[in-house]
Coordinates of N, CA and C in Angstrom, one line a residue:
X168 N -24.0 39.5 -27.5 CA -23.3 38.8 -26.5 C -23.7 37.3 -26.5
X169 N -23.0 36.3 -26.6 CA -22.9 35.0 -26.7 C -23.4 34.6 -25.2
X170 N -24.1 33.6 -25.0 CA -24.2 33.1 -23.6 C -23.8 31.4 -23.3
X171 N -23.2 31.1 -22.3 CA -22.7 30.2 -21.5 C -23.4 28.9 -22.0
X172 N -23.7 27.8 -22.5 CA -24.3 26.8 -22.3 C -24.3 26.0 -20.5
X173 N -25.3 26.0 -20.3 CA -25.0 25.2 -18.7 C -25.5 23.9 -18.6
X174 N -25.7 23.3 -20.0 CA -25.6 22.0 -19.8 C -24.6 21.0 -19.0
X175 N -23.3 21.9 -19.4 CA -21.9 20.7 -18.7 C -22.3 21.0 -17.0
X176 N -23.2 22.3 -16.6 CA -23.0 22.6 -15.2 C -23.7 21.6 -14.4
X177 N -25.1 21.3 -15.3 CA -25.9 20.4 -14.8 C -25.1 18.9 -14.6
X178 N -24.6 18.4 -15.9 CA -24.1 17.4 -15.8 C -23.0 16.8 -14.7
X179 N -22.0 18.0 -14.2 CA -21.6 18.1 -13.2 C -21.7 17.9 -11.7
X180 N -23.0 18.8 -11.8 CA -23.4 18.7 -10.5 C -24.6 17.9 -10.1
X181 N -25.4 17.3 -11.3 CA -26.6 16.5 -11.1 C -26.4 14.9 -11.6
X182 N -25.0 15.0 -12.1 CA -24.3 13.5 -12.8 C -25.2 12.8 -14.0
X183 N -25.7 14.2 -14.7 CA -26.5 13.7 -15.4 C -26.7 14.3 -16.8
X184 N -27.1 14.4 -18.4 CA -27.4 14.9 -18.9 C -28.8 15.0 -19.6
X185 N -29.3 16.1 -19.9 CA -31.0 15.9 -20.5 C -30.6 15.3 -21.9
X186 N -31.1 14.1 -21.6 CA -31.4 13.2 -23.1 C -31.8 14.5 -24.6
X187 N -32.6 15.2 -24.2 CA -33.4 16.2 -24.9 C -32.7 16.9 -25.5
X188 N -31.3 17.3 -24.9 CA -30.7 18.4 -25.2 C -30.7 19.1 -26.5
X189 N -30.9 20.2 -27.0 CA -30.5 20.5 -28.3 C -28.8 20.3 -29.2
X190 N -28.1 20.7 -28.0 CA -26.3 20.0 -28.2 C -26.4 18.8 -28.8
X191 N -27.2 17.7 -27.9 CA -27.1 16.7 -28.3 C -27.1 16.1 -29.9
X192 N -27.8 16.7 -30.3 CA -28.6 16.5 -31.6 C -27.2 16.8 -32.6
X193 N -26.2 17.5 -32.6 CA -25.1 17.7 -33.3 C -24.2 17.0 -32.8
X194 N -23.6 16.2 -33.4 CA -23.4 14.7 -32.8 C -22.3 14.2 -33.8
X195 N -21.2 14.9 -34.7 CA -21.3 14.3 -36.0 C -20.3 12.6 -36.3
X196 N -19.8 12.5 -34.3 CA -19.2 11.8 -35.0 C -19.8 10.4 -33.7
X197 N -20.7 10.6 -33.4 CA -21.9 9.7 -32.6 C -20.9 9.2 -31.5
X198 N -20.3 10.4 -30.7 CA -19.7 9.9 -29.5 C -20.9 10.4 -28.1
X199 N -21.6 10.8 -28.5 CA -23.0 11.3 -27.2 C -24.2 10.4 -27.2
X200 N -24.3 9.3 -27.8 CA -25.7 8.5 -27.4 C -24.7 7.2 -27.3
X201 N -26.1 6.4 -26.4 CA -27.1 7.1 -25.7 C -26.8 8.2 -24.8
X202 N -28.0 9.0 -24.2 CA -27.3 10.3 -23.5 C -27.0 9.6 -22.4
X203 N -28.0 8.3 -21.8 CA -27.7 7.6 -20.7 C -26.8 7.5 -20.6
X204 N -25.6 7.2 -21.2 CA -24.2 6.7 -20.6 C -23.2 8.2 -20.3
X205 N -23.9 8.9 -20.5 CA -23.3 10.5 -20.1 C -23.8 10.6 -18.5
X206 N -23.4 10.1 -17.5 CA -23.5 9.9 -16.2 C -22.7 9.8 -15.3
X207 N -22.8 10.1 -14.0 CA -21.2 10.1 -13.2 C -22.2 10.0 -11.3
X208 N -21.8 9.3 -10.5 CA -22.3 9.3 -9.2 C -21.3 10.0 -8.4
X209 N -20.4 11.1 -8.7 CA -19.5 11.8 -7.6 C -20.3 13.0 -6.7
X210 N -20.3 13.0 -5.4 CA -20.9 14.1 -4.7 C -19.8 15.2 -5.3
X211 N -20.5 15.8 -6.4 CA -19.5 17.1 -6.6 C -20.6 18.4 -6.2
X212 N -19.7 19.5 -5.4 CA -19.9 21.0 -5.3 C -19.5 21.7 -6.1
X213 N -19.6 22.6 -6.5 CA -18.6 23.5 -6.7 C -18.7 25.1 -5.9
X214 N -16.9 24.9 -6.1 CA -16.6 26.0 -4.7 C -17.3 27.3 -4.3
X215 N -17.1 27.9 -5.6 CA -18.0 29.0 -5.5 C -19.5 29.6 -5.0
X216 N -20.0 28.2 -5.4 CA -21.7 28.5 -5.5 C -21.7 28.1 -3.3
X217 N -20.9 27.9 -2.8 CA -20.7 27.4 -1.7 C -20.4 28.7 -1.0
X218 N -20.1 29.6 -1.6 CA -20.0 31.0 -0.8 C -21.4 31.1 0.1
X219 N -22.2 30.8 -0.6 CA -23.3 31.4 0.5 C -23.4 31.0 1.9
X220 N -23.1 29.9 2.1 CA -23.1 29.7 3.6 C -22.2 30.5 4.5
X221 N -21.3 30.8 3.5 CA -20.3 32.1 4.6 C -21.0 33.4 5.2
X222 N -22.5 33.3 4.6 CA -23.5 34.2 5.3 C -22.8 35.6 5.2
X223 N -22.8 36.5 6.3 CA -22.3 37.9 6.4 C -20.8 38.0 6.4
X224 N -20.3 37.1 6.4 CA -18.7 37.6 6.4 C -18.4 39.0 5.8
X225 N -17.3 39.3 5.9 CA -16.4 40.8 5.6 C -16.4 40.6 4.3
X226 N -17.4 41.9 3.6 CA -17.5 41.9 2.0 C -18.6 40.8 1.7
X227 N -19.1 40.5 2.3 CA -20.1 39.4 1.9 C -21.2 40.5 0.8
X228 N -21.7 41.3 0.5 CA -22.7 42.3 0.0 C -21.6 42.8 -1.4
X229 N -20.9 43.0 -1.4 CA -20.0 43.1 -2.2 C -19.7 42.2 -3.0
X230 N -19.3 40.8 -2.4 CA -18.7 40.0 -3.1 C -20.3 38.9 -3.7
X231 N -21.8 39.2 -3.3 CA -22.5 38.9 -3.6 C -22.9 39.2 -4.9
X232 N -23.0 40.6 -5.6 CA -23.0 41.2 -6.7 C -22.1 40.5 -7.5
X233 N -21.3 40.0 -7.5 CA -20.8 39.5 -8.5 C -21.0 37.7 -8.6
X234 N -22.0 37.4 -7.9 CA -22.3 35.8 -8.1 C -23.6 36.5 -9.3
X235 N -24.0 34.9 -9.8 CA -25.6 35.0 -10.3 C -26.3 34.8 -9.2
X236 N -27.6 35.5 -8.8 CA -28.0 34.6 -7.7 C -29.1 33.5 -8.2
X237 N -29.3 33.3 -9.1 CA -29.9 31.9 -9.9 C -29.5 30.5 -9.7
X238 N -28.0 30.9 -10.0 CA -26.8 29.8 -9.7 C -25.9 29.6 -8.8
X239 N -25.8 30.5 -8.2 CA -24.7 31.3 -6.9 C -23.1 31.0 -7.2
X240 N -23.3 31.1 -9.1 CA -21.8 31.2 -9.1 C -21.6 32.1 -9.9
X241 N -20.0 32.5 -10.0 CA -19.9 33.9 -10.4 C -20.6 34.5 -11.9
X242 N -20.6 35.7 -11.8 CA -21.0 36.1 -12.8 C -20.6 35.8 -14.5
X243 N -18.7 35.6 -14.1 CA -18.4 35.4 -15.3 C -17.0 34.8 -14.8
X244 N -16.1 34.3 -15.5 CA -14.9 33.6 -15.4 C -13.8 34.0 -16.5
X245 N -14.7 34.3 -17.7 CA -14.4 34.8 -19.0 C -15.0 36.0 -19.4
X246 N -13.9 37.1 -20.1 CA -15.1 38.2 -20.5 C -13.5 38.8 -21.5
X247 N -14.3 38.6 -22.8 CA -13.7 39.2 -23.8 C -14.6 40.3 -24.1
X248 N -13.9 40.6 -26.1 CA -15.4 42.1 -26.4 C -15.9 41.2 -26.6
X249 N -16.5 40.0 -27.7 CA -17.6 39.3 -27.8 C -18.1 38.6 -26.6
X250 N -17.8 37.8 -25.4 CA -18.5 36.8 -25.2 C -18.3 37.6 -23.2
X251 N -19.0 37.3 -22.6 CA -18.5 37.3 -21.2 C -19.7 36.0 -20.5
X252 N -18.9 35.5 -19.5 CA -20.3 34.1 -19.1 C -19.0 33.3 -18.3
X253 N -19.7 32.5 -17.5 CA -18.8 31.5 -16.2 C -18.5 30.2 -17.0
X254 N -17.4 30.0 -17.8 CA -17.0 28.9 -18.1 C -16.0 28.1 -17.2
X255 N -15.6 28.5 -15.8 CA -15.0 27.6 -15.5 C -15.4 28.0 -13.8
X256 N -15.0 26.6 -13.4 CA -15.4 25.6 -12.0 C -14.6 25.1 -11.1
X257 N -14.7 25.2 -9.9 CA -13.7 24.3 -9.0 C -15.0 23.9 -8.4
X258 N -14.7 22.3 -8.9 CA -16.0 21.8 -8.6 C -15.0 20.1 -7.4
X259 N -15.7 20.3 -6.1 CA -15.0 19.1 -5.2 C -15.9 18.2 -4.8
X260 N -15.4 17.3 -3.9 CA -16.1 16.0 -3.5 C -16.8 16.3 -2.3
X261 N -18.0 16.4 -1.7 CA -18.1 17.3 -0.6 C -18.6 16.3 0.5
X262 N -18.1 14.9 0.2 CA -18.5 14.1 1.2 C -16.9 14.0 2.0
X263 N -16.1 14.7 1.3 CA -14.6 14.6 2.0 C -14.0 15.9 2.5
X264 N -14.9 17.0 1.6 CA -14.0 18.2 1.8 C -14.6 19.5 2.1
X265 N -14.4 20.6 2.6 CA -15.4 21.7 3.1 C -14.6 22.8 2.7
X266 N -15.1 24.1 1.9 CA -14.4 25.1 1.1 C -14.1 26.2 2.4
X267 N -13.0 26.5 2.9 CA -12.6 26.8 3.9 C -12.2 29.0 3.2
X268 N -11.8 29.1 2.4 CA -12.1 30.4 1.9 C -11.6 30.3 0.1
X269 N -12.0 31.5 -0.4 CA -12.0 31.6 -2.1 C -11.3 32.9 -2.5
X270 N -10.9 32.7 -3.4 CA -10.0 33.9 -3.9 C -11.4 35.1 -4.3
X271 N -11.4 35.8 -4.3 CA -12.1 37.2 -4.7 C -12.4 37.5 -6.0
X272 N -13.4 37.7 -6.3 CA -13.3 37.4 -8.1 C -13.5 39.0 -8.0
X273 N -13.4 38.9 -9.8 CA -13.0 40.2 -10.0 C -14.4 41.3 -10.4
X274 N -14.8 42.3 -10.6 CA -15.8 43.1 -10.8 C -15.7 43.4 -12.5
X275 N -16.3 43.3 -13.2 CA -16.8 43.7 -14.3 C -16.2 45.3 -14.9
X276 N -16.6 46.0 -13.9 CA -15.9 47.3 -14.5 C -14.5 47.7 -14.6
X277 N -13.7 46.9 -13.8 CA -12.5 47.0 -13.8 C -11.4 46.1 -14.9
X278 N -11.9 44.9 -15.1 CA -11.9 44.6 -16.5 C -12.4 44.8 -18.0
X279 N -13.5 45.9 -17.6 CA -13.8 46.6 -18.9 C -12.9 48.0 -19.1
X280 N -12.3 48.6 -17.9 CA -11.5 49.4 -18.3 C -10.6 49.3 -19.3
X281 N -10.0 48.7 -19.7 CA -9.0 48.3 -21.1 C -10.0 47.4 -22.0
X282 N -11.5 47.8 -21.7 CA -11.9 46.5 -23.2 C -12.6 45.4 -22.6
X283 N -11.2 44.6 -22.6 CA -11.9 43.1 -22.2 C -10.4 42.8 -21.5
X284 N -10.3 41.0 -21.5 CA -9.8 40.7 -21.1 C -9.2 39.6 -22.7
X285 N -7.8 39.3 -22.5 CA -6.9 39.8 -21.8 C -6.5 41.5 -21.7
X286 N -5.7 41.9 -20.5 CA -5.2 43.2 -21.1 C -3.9 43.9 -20.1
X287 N -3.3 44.8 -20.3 CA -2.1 44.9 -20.0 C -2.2 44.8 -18.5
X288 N -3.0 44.8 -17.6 CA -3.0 44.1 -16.2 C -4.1 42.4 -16.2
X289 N -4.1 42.0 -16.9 CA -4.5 40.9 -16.2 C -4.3 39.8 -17.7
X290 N -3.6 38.6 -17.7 CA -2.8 38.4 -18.9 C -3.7 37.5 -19.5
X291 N -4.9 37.0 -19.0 CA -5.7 35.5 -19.4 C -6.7 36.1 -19.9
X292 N -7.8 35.3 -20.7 CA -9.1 36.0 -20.7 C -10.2 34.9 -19.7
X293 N -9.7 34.9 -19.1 CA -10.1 34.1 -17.8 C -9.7 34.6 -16.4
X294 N -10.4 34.7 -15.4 CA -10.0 35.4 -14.1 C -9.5 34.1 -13.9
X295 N -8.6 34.4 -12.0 CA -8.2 33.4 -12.0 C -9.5 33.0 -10.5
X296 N -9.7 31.6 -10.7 CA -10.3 31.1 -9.4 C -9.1 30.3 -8.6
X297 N -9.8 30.5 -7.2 CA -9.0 29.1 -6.4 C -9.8 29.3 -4.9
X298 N -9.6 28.0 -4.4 CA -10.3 27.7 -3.2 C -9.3 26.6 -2.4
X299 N -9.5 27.3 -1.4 CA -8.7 26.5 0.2 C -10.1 25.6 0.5
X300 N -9.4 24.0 0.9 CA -10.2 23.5 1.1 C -9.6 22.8 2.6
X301 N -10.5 22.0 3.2 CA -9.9 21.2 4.5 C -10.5 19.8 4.6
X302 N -10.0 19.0 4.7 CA -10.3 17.7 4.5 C -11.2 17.4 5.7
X303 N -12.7 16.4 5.7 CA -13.4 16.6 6.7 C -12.8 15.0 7.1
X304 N -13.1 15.1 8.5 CA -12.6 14.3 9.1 C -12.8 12.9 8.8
X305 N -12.2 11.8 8.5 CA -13.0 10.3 8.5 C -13.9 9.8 9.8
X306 N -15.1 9.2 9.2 CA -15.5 8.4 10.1 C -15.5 7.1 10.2
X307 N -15.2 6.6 11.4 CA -15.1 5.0 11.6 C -16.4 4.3 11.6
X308 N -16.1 3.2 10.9 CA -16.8 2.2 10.6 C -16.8 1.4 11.6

């Protein structure tokens, strides 16, 4: 089983990349140095890993098992035969916006019933994410 790189996660959410990287080093057409300029100042979240403050909600124990709790985002997003791992993100600005509820990801066993994914009930090899968001209010200057 292939695993996830989470370099792009860090980069994302820390606006930053490790100079050190081993990725980095494969490079062939020298669009990655310096790593410095691989940088970004946006307050990004992402939606998922933001579940946890919903604390006990309805299904909260349930729908916890299928996060990492390392990372507090889901277990997986993709899951063929070879490869299963969280390649995708709804990642927001959270100085503007507050994740108000998330679509329900899906359990592992029920996508391994036919194999992997894609399969005659679910058409992607990607679950689908999505998140309701609400705009936080402006404050005056």
């Amino acid at each position: 089983m292939e695993v996830a790189s989470k370099e792009l996660d860090i980069y994302y959410l820390e606006g930053k990349v490790d100079p050190m990287h081993p990725e980095l080093a494969v490079d062939p057409l020298n669009i990655l140095r310096p790593a410095t300029k691989l940088t970004h100042q946006l307050p990004l979240v992402s939606a998922y890993s933001s579940f946890a403050r919903f604390g006990a909600a309805l299904g909260f124990e349930q729908y916890r098992r299928r996060m990492d709790p390392n990372t507090n985002e889901p277990l997986f997003t993709n899951c063929t035969r070879d490869f299963i791992g969280t390649l995708d993100y709804i990642f927001y600005s959270s100085d503007s916006l507050t994740v108000e509820s998330l679509l329900e990801l899906l359990d592992e066993d029920s996508l391994r019933k036919d194999t992997a994914l894609p399969s005659p009930e679910w058409s992607s090899d990607h679950i689908a994410l999505l998140a309701e968001f609400r705009c936080k209010p402006r404050t005056r200057r």
